[in-house]
Amino acid sequence: LVAFMSKLNNAMKAADPRFHVSQCVPASDWTHAFDYKGIIECVDYMVVMGYDQHTTQSSYAGPVAGYEWIRSRMEFIVDKAILAEKIILAVPFYGYEWPVLSSDVEAKTKAPGRSITYND
């Protein structure tokens, strides 16, 4: 991915120096597939997708992007990437609603959740 993004950025700049290249990356890289430092060095901006801490398939209900989760993920990424001025944080404008077993905070879910927006 880093080699491809580097070649793409070079080609875009050769075509027109005004072009900007960005790469979206997950806030949590469970697969360890993303080289945050390598990516940020070869693009103009790295967009961190700051959402899906909990998903429709989560076993427990919870925030899509809780403050502590986002803060810890951004600290990790900034520490790895170094160039904080090139990082853009994408935030969610939606949430999830699950059928749950109790009214407790982060209750166990009974079934997959559904996406909801602020209009719902």
Short mmCIF file of C-alpha atoms in Angstrom, two decimals:
data_model
loop_
_atom_site.label_atom_id
_atom_site.label_comp_id
_atom_site.label_asym_id
_atom_site.label_seq_id
_atom_site.Cartn_x
_atom_site.Cartn_y
_atom_site.Cartn_z
CA LEU A 1 0.00 0.00 0.00
CA VAL A 2 2.81 2.42 0.86
CA ALA A 3 4.61 1.77 -2.45
CA PHE A 4 1.37 2.21 -4.40
CA MET A 5 0.44 5.44 -2.60
CA SER A 6 3.95 6.80 -3.11
CA LYS A 7 3.80 6.10 -6.86
CA LEU A 8 0.30 7.54 -7.06
CA ASN A 9 1.28 10.72 -5.25
CA ASN A 10 4.35 11.19 -7.47
CA ALA A 11 2.26 10.65 -10.62
CA MET A 12 -0.44 13.06 -9.45
CA LYS A 13 2.10 15.75 -8.56
CA ALA A 14 3.80 15.28 -11.95
CA ALA A 15 0.43 15.73 -13.67
CA ASP A 16 -0.46 18.82 -11.63
CA PRO A 17 1.39 20.04 -8.51
CA ARG A 18 -1.91 21.36 -7.12
CA PHE A 19 -3.31 17.82 -6.76
CA HIS A 20 -3.50 16.36 -3.27
CA VAL A 21 -3.51 12.67 -2.38
CA SER A 22 -5.04 11.31 0.80
CA GLN A 23 -5.42 7.83 2.24
CA CYS A 24 -8.16 6.66 4.62
CA VAL A 25 -7.03 4.35 7.41
CA PRO A 26 -8.94 2.66 10.23
CA ALA A 27 -8.65 4.03 13.75
CA SER A 28 -8.04 0.46 14.95
CA ASP A 29 -5.94 -1.74 12.71
CA TRP A 30 -6.68 -5.20 14.13
CA THR A 31 -4.98 -6.83 11.14
CA HIS A 32 -1.76 -4.79 11.45
CA ALA A 33 -1.96 -4.22 7.70
CA PHE A 34 -1.49 -0.44 7.78
CA ASP A 35 1.93 1.21 8.06
CA TYR A 36 0.73 4.56 9.42
CA LYS A 37 4.20 6.13 9.36
CA GLY A 38 4.90 4.91 5.82
CA ILE A 39 1.52 6.07 4.55
CA ILE A 40 1.68 9.54 6.06
CA GLU A 41 5.16 10.12 4.61
CA CYS A 42 3.96 9.57 1.04
CA VAL A 43 0.54 11.32 1.02
CA ASP A 44 -0.63 14.86 1.64
CA TYR A 45 -3.22 13.82 4.22
CA MET A 46 -4.11 10.68 6.14
CA VAL A 47 -7.79 10.45 7.07
CA VAL A 48 -8.38 8.40 10.23
CA MET A 49 -11.82 6.79 10.15
CA GLY A 50 -12.72 7.45 13.77
CA TYR A 51 -15.73 5.19 14.02
CA ASP A 52 -16.98 1.64 14.52
CA GLN A 53 -15.61 1.10 17.99
CA HIS A 54 -18.84 -0.89 18.29
CA THR A 55 -20.60 -2.21 15.17
CA THR A 56 -23.94 -3.79 14.38
CA GLN A 57 -22.31 -7.16 15.08
CA SER A 58 -20.88 -6.21 18.49
CA SER A 59 -21.65 -8.51 21.43
CA TYR A 60 -22.15 -5.48 23.67
CA ALA A 61 -23.94 -2.20 22.98
CA GLY A 62 -21.71 0.84 23.07
CA PRO A 63 -20.60 4.04 21.36
CA VAL A 64 -19.61 4.21 17.72
CA ALA A 65 -16.70 6.45 18.72
CA GLY A 66 -16.34 6.96 22.46
CA TYR A 67 -14.10 9.80 23.64
CA GLU A 68 -11.55 7.59 25.43
CA TRP A 69 -11.35 5.18 22.48
CA ILE A 70 -10.82 8.00 19.97
CA ARG A 71 -8.24 9.68 22.20
CA SER A 72 -6.23 6.49 22.67
CA ARG A 73 -6.39 5.63 18.96
CA MET A 74 -5.29 9.14 17.91
CA GLU A 75 -2.44 9.13 20.43
CA PHE A 76 -1.28 5.78 19.04
CA ILE A 77 -1.51 6.97 15.42
CA VAL A 78 0.15 10.34 16.06
CA ASP A 79 2.94 8.52 17.92
CA LYS A 80 3.42 6.17 14.94
CA ALA A 81 2.89 8.71 12.17
CA ILE A 82 4.77 11.65 13.72
CA LEU A 83 3.37 14.19 11.21
CA ALA A 84 0.23 15.15 13.15
CA GLU A 85 -0.44 18.18 10.92
CA LYS A 86 -1.25 15.79 8.04
CA ILE A 87 -3.86 13.81 10.00
CA ILE A 88 -7.59 14.40 9.53
CA LEU A 89 -10.04 12.75 11.92
CA ALA A 90 -13.30 11.59 10.32
CA VAL A 91 -16.13 11.43 12.86
CA PRO A 92 -19.42 9.53 12.64
CA PHE A 93 -22.82 11.14 12.20
CA TYR A 94 -24.70 7.96 13.03
CA GLY A 95 -25.05 5.40 15.77
CA TYR A 96 -26.31 1.89 16.32
CA GLU A 97 -29.29 0.60 18.21
CA TRP A 98 -29.30 -2.98 19.48
CA PRO A 99 -31.85 -5.21 21.13
CA VAL A 100 -30.20 -5.73 24.53
CA LEU A 101 -30.62 -8.09 27.48
CA SER A 102 -30.73 -5.31 30.10
CA SER A 103 -30.74 -1.54 30.52
CA ASP A 104 -27.14 -1.55 31.75
CA VAL A 105 -24.53 0.61 30.04
CA GLU A 106 -22.82 -1.53 27.37
CA ALA A 107 -25.39 -4.29 27.90
CA LYS A 108 -25.03 -7.63 26.13
CA THR A 109 -26.82 -7.61 22.77
CA LYS A 110 -29.47 -10.17 21.80
CA ALA A 111 -29.16 -9.71 18.05
CA PRO A 112 -27.40 -7.51 15.50
CA GLY A 113 -28.00 -3.80 15.78
CA ARG A 114 -29.35 -1.40 13.22
CA SER A 115 -27.86 1.84 12.02
CA ILE A 116 -29.61 5.01 13.14
CA THR A 117 -29.02 8.64 12.28
CA TYR A 118 -29.80 11.86 14.12
CA ASN A 119 -33.06 12.07 12.15
CA ASP A 120 -34.33 8.80 13.66
#
